Amino acid sequence: MKYMTGNEIRKAYLQFFKSKEHLILHSFPLIPENDPSLLLIGAGMAPLKPYFTGKLVPPSYRVTTSQKCIRTDDIDNVGRTARHHTFFEMLGNFSFGNYFKKEAISWAWEFLTQVLELDTDKLYVTIYPDDKEAYDYWHNMIGLADERIFKFDDNFWEIGEGPCGPDSEIFYDLGPERGCGKPTCTVGCDCDRYLEIWNLVFTQYNRTKDGKYEPLAKKNIDTGCGLERLASVIQQKESNFETDLIFPIIEKVIAISGGDYNDPRQKMAMKVIADHIRAITFMISDGILPSNEGRGYVLRRILRRAVRFGRLLGIKDLFLAGLVDTVLDILGDEYPETREHEALIKQIINTEEKQFSATLAQGMELLNDMMAHVGDDKVLTGAEVFKLYDTYGFPMELTEEIAGEQGFKVDKDGFQEA
Ligand code: GLY
């Protein structure tokens, strides 16, 4: 395995699929077009749904992209695990009724083992239990031993309405030293040892609004390969955060805060900030502005969470906009739309950080007071949490996270009522 930068891996992926007659498309914006089932684009295939269903004619029946993605389902895990992110880049190759399982499997293997030169002994795959065709390709065509092919019921991929189907995931074994050590530890274990690096989805159904699965007239391929994960393997880093796609941002946070990356609490705060500033930069550059609903609320929530973690690191002045330059140094060439909106991105961040900073200290005082006087159930009432939101600009989820750190809960239903 040879060292490659994150930018080199992205380029190698796109060029590899170009050599297999795929058209390279620029990433689609983060705001979904004509898809009310999604708030934000969270996978490479999401903006391509009309091509899969046949609603639109694609510019080519083979396409490859590096798609900007935002996922917020696991936002509280960001900074706590090696690989949760709000923003990430998803590499993908797509077939709209063109090639199917055979090519998808053989090209994924060729890219991983011949272009990236990953050690074949470290690769494992999973398939949907009924998918005999995928099993045969992995076993007979690629030559993967039976014990390296795992069958799981949850090998089925979908995102909102639209195209979906059984999938086959490729895992890389990071070694026993990264594992939980349990005798049962194997592919599918929750620990860090077996890292999913690529998902090949055999898109053959259309999920309707009312949850039905209709067979599609033509079978498709949708794949998703997280660039930051792949970089962590190639660059042999402990987590995605130490790769050259993210670590320069952490170095800047260290320089601003004088913090210590070896201190676990500070390390987590730095990872949260580095992750969130990437999301903030890309969301604003795609036209999302902080607000109290929808996408704007997601942005506000991420931004205010980053500000709070900055204050936990002891940073007193406005600092977030100062990190945008580093994000652009790393990703600005690949996504020129971020550079185009640099001034606006910094201005929005500064305004929002200033506003929240003005009330953060007072809000924290009030929250500490609430926690000191809470009942035996340790649940903060909806009215209290709403006051923090309404008067001090604390997104409910932020209050929940801060309270949770000290063993308190919030009454979410009560908050909604309030
Ligand atoms: N669309 C495949 C994935 O995101 O894993």
Coordinates of C-alpha atoms and ligand atoms in Angstrom, one line a residue:
M1 CA 0.0 0.0 0.0
K2 CA 1.5 3.3 -1.0
Y3 CA 0.8 6.7 0.7
M4 CA -1.6 8.9 -1.1
T5 CA -3.1 12.3 0.0
G6 CA -6.8 12.6 0.3
N7 CA -6.9 14.7 -2.9
E8 CA -4.9 12.0 -4.7
I9 CA -7.2 9.2 -3.6
R10 CA -10.3 11.2 -4.8
K11 CA -8.6 11.9 -8.2
A12 CA -7.4 8.2 -8.6
Y13 CA -11.0 7.0 -7.9
L14 CA -12.6 9.4 -10.5
Q15 CA -9.9 8.6 -13.1
F16 CA -10.2 4.9 -12.5
F17 CA -13.9 5.0 -13.3
K18 CA -13.3 7.4 -16.2
S19 CA -11.1 4.6 -17.6
K20 CA -14.1 2.3 -17.3
E21 CA -16.1 4.7 -19.4
H22 CA -17.8 6.7 -16.6
L23 CA -18.6 10.4 -17.0
I24 CA -17.2 12.4 -14.1
L25 CA -19.8 14.8 -12.8
H26 CA -19.1 17.6 -10.3
S27 CA -20.7 17.1 -6.9
F28 CA -24.3 18.2 -6.7
P29 CA -25.3 20.9 -4.2
L30 CA -26.2 19.9 -0.6
I31 CA -29.8 21.1 -1.1
P32 CA -31.8 18.4 -2.7
E33 CA -33.7 19.4 -5.8
N34 CA -37.3 18.2 -6.1
D35 CA -36.9 15.6 -3.3
P36 CA -39.1 16.5 -0.3
S37 CA -38.2 13.2 1.4
L38 CA -34.7 14.6 2.1
L39 CA -33.6 17.7 4.0
L40 CA -30.0 17.5 2.8
I41 CA -28.0 15.3 0.4
G42 CA -26.5 12.5 2.5
A43 CA -25.3 10.1 -0.1
G44 CA -23.8 10.1 -3.6
M45 CA -26.9 8.5 -5.1
A46 CA -29.4 10.9 -3.6
P47 CA -29.2 13.6 -6.3
L48 CA -29.2 10.9 -9.0
K49 CA -32.6 9.3 -8.0
P50 CA -34.4 10.6 -11.2
Y51 CA -31.8 8.8 -13.3
F52 CA -32.2 5.5 -11.5
T53 CA -36.0 5.6 -11.7
G54 CA -35.9 6.6 -15.4
K55 CA -37.7 9.9 -14.7
L56 CA -34.8 11.8 -16.3
V57 CA -32.4 10.7 -19.0
P58 CA -28.8 10.7 -17.6
P59 CA -26.0 12.5 -19.4
S60 CA -24.3 9.1 -19.5
Y61 CA -25.4 5.6 -18.4
R62 CA -22.2 5.4 -16.3
V63 CA -21.4 8.2 -13.9
T64 CA -18.8 8.8 -11.2
T65 CA -18.8 11.5 -8.5
S66 CA -17.3 12.8 -5.3
Q67 CA -20.4 14.0 -3.6
K68 CA -20.5 16.5 -0.7
C69 CA -22.7 14.9 2.0
I70 CA -24.2 16.0 5.3
R71 CA -25.6 13.5 7.8
T72 CA -26.8 14.6 11.2
D73 CA -28.4 11.5 12.6
D74 CA -25.3 10.8 14.6
I75 CA -24.2 14.3 15.3
D76 CA -23.7 13.6 19.0
N77 CA -21.2 10.9 18.1
V78 CA -19.1 13.3 16.1
G79 CA -15.8 13.7 17.9
R80 CA -16.4 10.7 20.1
T81 CA -15.7 8.0 17.4
A82 CA -13.1 7.5 14.8
R83 CA -15.4 8.0 11.9
H84 CA -18.7 9.9 12.5
H85 CA -19.0 13.1 10.6
T86 CA -21.6 15.7 9.8
F87 CA -19.8 16.6 6.5
F88 CA -18.0 14.0 4.4
E89 CA -17.2 13.3 0.8
M90 CA -18.6 10.2 -0.7
L91 CA -17.0 8.6 -3.8
G92 CA -19.3 6.7 -6.0
N93 CA -19.7 4.9 -9.3
F94 CA -23.2 4.6 -10.8
S95 CA -24.9 2.6 -13.5
F96 CA -28.3 3.6 -14.7
G97 CA -29.6 0.4 -16.3
N98 CA -26.2 -0.4 -17.7
Y99 CA -23.7 -2.7 -15.9
F100 CA -24.7 -4.6 -12.8
K101 CA -23.2 -6.8 -10.1
K102 CA -20.4 -8.5 -12.0
E103 CA -18.7 -5.2 -13.1
A104 CA -19.4 -3.4 -9.8
I105 CA -17.7 -6.1 -7.8
S106 CA -14.8 -6.7 -10.1
W107 CA -14.0 -2.9 -10.5
A108 CA -14.3 -2.3 -6.8
W109 CA -11.8 -5.1 -6.2
E110 CA -9.5 -3.9 -8.9
F111 CA -9.4 -0.4 -7.6
L112 CA -8.8 -1.4 -4.0
T113 CA -6.2 -4.1 -4.7
Q114 CA -4.4 -2.8 -7.8
V115 CA -4.7 1.0 -7.7
L116 CA -4.6 1.5 -3.9
E117 CA -2.7 -1.7 -3.4
L118 CA -4.6 -2.7 -0.3
D119 CA -3.5 -6.1 1.1
T120 CA -6.1 -8.6 -0.1
D121 CA -5.7 -10.6 3.1
K122 CA -7.2 -7.7 5.0
L123 CA -10.4 -7.4 2.9
Y124 CA -13.7 -9.0 3.8
V125 CA -17.2 -8.6 2.3
T126 CA -20.8 -8.9 3.4
I127 CA -23.8 -9.7 1.2
Y128 CA -27.6 -10.0 1.6
P129 CA -28.3 -13.6 2.6
D130 CA -30.4 -14.4 -0.5
D131 CA -28.0 -12.8 -2.9
K132 CA -26.5 -15.9 -4.5
E133 CA -25.4 -14.0 -7.6
A134 CA -23.2 -11.6 -5.5
Y135 CA -21.9 -14.6 -3.5
D136 CA -20.9 -16.3 -6.8
Y137 CA -19.1 -13.2 -8.1
W138 CA -17.1 -12.8 -4.8
H139 CA -16.4 -16.4 -4.4
N140 CA -15.9 -17.7 -8.0
M141 CA -14.9 -14.7 -10.0
I142 CA -12.8 -12.8 -7.3
G143 CA -11.7 -16.0 -5.5
L144 CA -12.6 -14.9 -2.0
A145 CA -12.8 -17.8 0.4
D146 CA -16.2 -18.6 1.9
E147 CA -15.1 -17.6 5.4
R148 CA -14.4 -14.1 4.1
I149 CA -18.0 -13.6 2.9
F150 CA -20.5 -12.7 5.6
K151 CA -24.3 -12.8 5.1
F152 CA -26.3 -10.2 7.0
D153 CA -30.1 -9.4 6.8
D154 CA -29.3 -5.7 7.1
N155 CA -27.4 -5.6 3.8
F156 CA -30.1 -3.6 2.2
W157 CA -29.7 0.1 1.4
E158 CA -32.2 2.9 1.1
I159 CA -32.4 6.6 1.7
G160 CA -35.9 8.2 1.8
E161 CA -38.2 7.4 -1.1
G162 CA -36.8 6.0 -4.4
P163 CA -34.3 3.5 -5.7
C164 CA -32.9 0.9 -3.2
G165 CA -31.8 -2.7 -3.0
P166 CA -29.6 -5.4 -1.5
D167 CA -26.0 -4.4 -1.0
S168 CA -22.6 -5.8 -0.5
E169 CA -20.1 -4.0 1.8
I170 CA -16.3 -4.3 1.7
F171 CA -14.5 -4.2 5.0
Y172 CA -10.8 -3.6 5.8
D173 CA -9.3 -5.3 8.9
L174 CA -7.3 -2.7 10.8
G175 CA -5.8 -5.4 13.0
P176 CA -6.5 -6.9 16.4
E177 CA -4.9 -4.0 18.2
R178 CA -7.8 -1.8 17.0
G179 CA -10.4 -4.4 18.1
C180 CA -12.5 -5.0 21.3
G181 CA -10.6 -8.3 22.0
K182 CA -13.8 -10.2 22.5
P183 CA -13.7 -13.8 21.1
T184 CA -16.8 -13.0 19.1
C185 CA -15.2 -10.0 17.4
T186 CA -15.5 -10.3 13.6
V187 CA -16.9 -8.4 10.6
G188 CA -20.0 -6.6 11.8
C189 CA -18.7 -6.1 15.4
D190 CA -19.4 -2.6 16.7
C191 CA -15.7 -2.0 17.6
D192 CA -13.2 -0.2 15.3
R193 CA -11.3 -3.3 14.0
Y194 CA -13.3 -4.0 10.8
L195 CA -13.9 -0.8 8.9
E196 CA -16.5 -0.6 6.2
I197 CA -14.8 1.1 3.3
W198 CA -17.2 0.7 0.4
N199 CA -20.8 -0.2 -0.1
L200 CA -22.0 -1.6 -3.5
V201 CA -25.8 -1.3 -3.8
F202 CA -27.6 -3.4 -6.3
T203 CA -30.5 -1.0 -6.9
Q204 CA -33.4 -3.0 -8.2
Y205 CA -36.4 -1.6 -6.3
N206 CA -38.2 1.7 -6.0
R207 CA -39.5 2.5 -2.5
T208 CA -42.8 4.4 -2.8
K209 CA -44.1 7.1 -0.5
D210 CA -46.3 4.5 1.2
G211 CA -43.4 2.2 1.9
K212 CA -43.9 -0.3 -0.9
Y213 CA -41.0 -1.8 -2.9
E214 CA -41.7 -2.0 -6.6
P215 CA -39.2 -3.7 -8.9
L216 CA -37.5 -1.2 -11.2
A217 CA -37.7 -1.8 -15.0
K218 CA -33.9 -1.6 -15.2
K219 CA -31.3 -2.7 -12.6
N220 CA -28.7 -0.2 -11.5
I221 CA -25.6 0.2 -9.5
D222 CA -25.1 2.7 -6.7
T223 CA -21.9 2.7 -4.7
G224 CA -20.7 4.7 -1.7
C225 CA -17.1 4.9 -0.6
G226 CA -16.3 7.4 2.2
L227 CA -13.2 9.3 1.2
E228 CA -12.1 10.2 4.7
R229 CA -12.3 6.5 5.8
L230 CA -10.3 5.4 2.8
A231 CA -7.7 8.1 3.6
S232 CA -7.5 6.8 7.2
V233 CA -6.6 3.3 5.9
I234 CA -4.1 4.5 3.2
Q235 CA -2.5 7.0 5.5
Q236 CA -2.5 4.5 8.4
K237 CA -4.2 7.0 10.8
E238 CA -6.0 6.2 14.0
S239 CA -9.1 8.0 12.8
N240 CA -10.4 10.0 9.9
F241 CA -9.6 13.2 11.9
E242 CA -5.8 12.6 11.6
T243 CA -5.9 12.4 7.8
D244 CA -4.6 15.3 5.7
L245 CA -8.3 16.0 4.8
I246 CA -9.0 17.2 8.4
F247 CA -5.9 17.4 10.6
P248 CA -4.6 20.7 9.3
I249 CA -7.9 22.2 10.8
I250 CA -7.1 20.6 14.1
E251 CA -3.6 22.0 14.0
K252 CA -5.1 25.5 13.5
V253 CA -7.4 25.0 16.5
I254 CA -4.4 23.9 18.6
A255 CA -2.6 27.0 17.5
I256 CA -5.5 29.3 18.4
S257 CA -6.4 27.6 21.7
G258 CA -3.0 26.5 22.9
G259 CA -4.8 23.2 23.7
D260 CA -3.4 19.7 24.1
Y261 CA -4.5 17.1 21.5
N262 CA -3.5 14.3 23.9
D263 CA -6.0 15.4 26.5
P264 CA -9.1 13.3 25.7
R265 CA -11.7 16.0 26.4
Q266 CA -9.7 18.6 24.4
K267 CA -9.2 16.1 21.6
M268 CA -12.9 15.6 21.3
A269 CA -13.6 19.3 21.3
M270 CA -11.0 19.8 18.5
K271 CA -12.5 17.0 16.4
V272 CA -16.0 18.4 16.8
I273 CA -14.8 21.9 15.7
A274 CA -12.8 20.5 12.7
D275 CA -15.8 18.4 11.6
H276 CA -18.3 21.2 12.1
I277 CA -16.4 23.9 10.3
R278 CA -16.2 21.8 7.2
A279 CA -20.0 21.3 7.3
I280 CA -20.6 25.0 8.0
T281 CA -18.4 26.1 5.1
F282 CA -20.1 23.8 2.6
M283 CA -23.6 24.5 3.8
I284 CA -23.2 28.3 3.6
S285 CA -21.4 28.0 0.2
D286 CA -24.5 26.1 -1.1
G287 CA -26.8 28.9 0.0
I288 CA -28.0 27.6 3.5
L289 CA -28.3 30.4 6.1
P290 CA -28.8 29.9 9.9
S291 CA -32.4 30.0 10.9
N292 CA -34.9 28.3 13.2
E293 CA -36.2 25.7 10.9
G294 CA -35.2 23.1 8.4
R295 CA -31.7 23.2 6.9
G296 CA -31.1 26.5 8.5
Y297 CA -31.7 25.1 11.9
V298 CA -29.3 22.2 11.2
L299 CA -26.6 24.8 10.3
R300 CA -27.4 26.9 13.4
R301 CA -27.2 23.8 15.6
I302 CA -23.9 22.7 14.2
L303 CA -22.4 26.2 14.3
R304 CA -23.5 26.8 17.9
R305 CA -22.2 23.4 19.0
A306 CA -18.8 24.3 17.5
V307 CA -18.8 27.7 19.3
R308 CA -19.5 26.0 22.6
F309 CA -16.7 23.5 22.1
G310 CA -14.4 26.4 21.3
R311 CA -15.3 28.0 24.6
L312 CA -14.6 24.7 26.4
L313 CA -11.1 24.9 24.9
G314 CA -10.7 28.3 26.4
I315 CA -11.0 30.3 23.2
K316 CA -12.5 33.6 24.2
D317 CA -12.5 35.5 20.9
L318 CA -14.4 34.8 17.7
F319 CA -12.5 32.0 16.0
L320 CA -14.6 29.9 13.7
A321 CA -14.4 32.1 10.6
G322 CA -10.6 32.0 11.0
L323 CA -10.7 28.2 10.2
V324 CA -12.4 28.7 6.9
D325 CA -9.1 29.4 5.1
T326 CA -7.7 26.0 6.2
V327 CA -10.9 24.3 4.9
L328 CA -10.4 26.1 1.6
D329 CA -6.7 25.2 1.4
I330 CA -7.6 21.5 1.6
L331 CA -10.8 21.4 -0.4
G332 CA -11.1 24.7 -2.3
D333 CA -9.6 23.4 -5.6
E334 CA -12.0 20.4 -5.8
Y335 CA -15.0 22.5 -4.8
P336 CA -14.4 26.0 -6.2
E337 CA -17.9 27.1 -5.1
T338 CA -16.5 27.3 -1.6
R339 CA -13.9 29.8 -2.7
E340 CA -16.4 31.8 -4.6
H341 CA -18.4 32.4 -1.5
E342 CA -15.5 32.8 1.0
A343 CA -16.4 36.3 2.1
L344 CA -20.1 35.5 2.7
I345 CA -19.2 32.3 4.6
K346 CA -16.9 34.2 6.9
Q347 CA -19.4 37.0 7.4
I348 CA -22.3 34.7 8.3
I349 CA -20.1 32.7 10.7
N350 CA -18.9 35.8 12.4
T351 CA -22.4 37.2 12.8
E352 CA -23.8 34.0 14.2
E353 CA -20.8 33.3 16.5
K354 CA -21.0 36.9 17.8
Q355 CA -24.8 36.6 18.5
F356 CA -24.4 33.3 20.3
S357 CA -21.3 34.3 22.3
A358 CA -23.2 37.2 23.7
T359 CA -25.7 34.9 25.4
L360 CA -23.7 31.6 25.9
A361 CA -22.2 32.6 29.2
Q362 CA -25.5 33.8 30.7
G363 CA -27.3 30.8 29.3
M364 CA -24.7 28.4 30.8
E365 CA -25.2 30.1 34.2
L366 CA -29.0 29.6 33.9
L367 CA -28.5 26.0 32.8
N368 CA -26.2 25.2 35.7
D369 CA -28.7 26.8 38.0
M370 CA -31.5 24.6 36.5
M371 CA -29.4 21.5 37.0
A372 CA -28.7 22.4 40.6
H373 CA -32.4 22.7 41.4
V374 CA -33.8 19.9 39.3
G375 CA -36.1 17.2 40.9
D376 CA -35.0 13.7 41.8
D377 CA -35.8 12.5 38.3
K378 CA -33.0 14.7 36.9
V379 CA -35.2 15.9 34.0
L380 CA -35.2 19.5 33.0
T381 CA -38.7 20.7 32.2
G382 CA -39.8 21.7 28.7
A383 CA -40.5 25.3 29.9
E384 CA -36.9 25.6 31.2
V385 CA -35.3 24.2 28.1
F386 CA -37.5 26.4 26.0
K387 CA -36.4 29.5 27.9
L388 CA -32.8 28.6 27.1
Y389 CA -33.7 28.3 23.4
D390 CA -35.9 31.3 23.2
T391 CA -33.9 33.8 25.3
Y392 CA -30.3 32.5 25.0
G393 CA -30.4 30.8 21.6
F394 CA -29.5 27.3 22.9
P395 CA -30.7 24.7 20.3
M396 CA -32.6 22.1 22.3
E397 CA -30.2 19.4 21.2
L398 CA -27.3 21.4 22.6
T399 CA -29.0 21.8 26.0
E400 CA -29.7 18.0 25.9
E401 CA -26.0 17.3 25.1
I402 CA -24.7 19.6 27.9
A403 CA -27.2 18.3 30.4
G404 CA -26.5 14.7 29.3
E405 CA -22.8 15.2 30.0
Q406 CA -23.7 15.6 33.7
G407 CA -26.3 12.9 33.9
F408 CA -29.5 15.1 33.3
K409 CA -32.2 14.6 30.7
V410 CA -34.6 17.1 29.0
D411 CA -38.3 16.8 28.6
K412 CA -38.4 17.0 24.8
D413 CA -42.2 16.7 24.4
G414 CA -42.6 19.4 27.0
F415 CA -40.1 21.5 25.0
Q416 CA -42.1 21.1 21.8
E417 CA -45.3 22.0 23.6
A418 CA -43.7 25.1 25.1
Ligands
GLY1 N1 -25.5 4.7 -1.5 C1 -24.7 3.8 -0.8 C2 -24.2 4.3 0.5 O1 -24.3 5.5 0.8 O2 -23.6 3.6 1.2

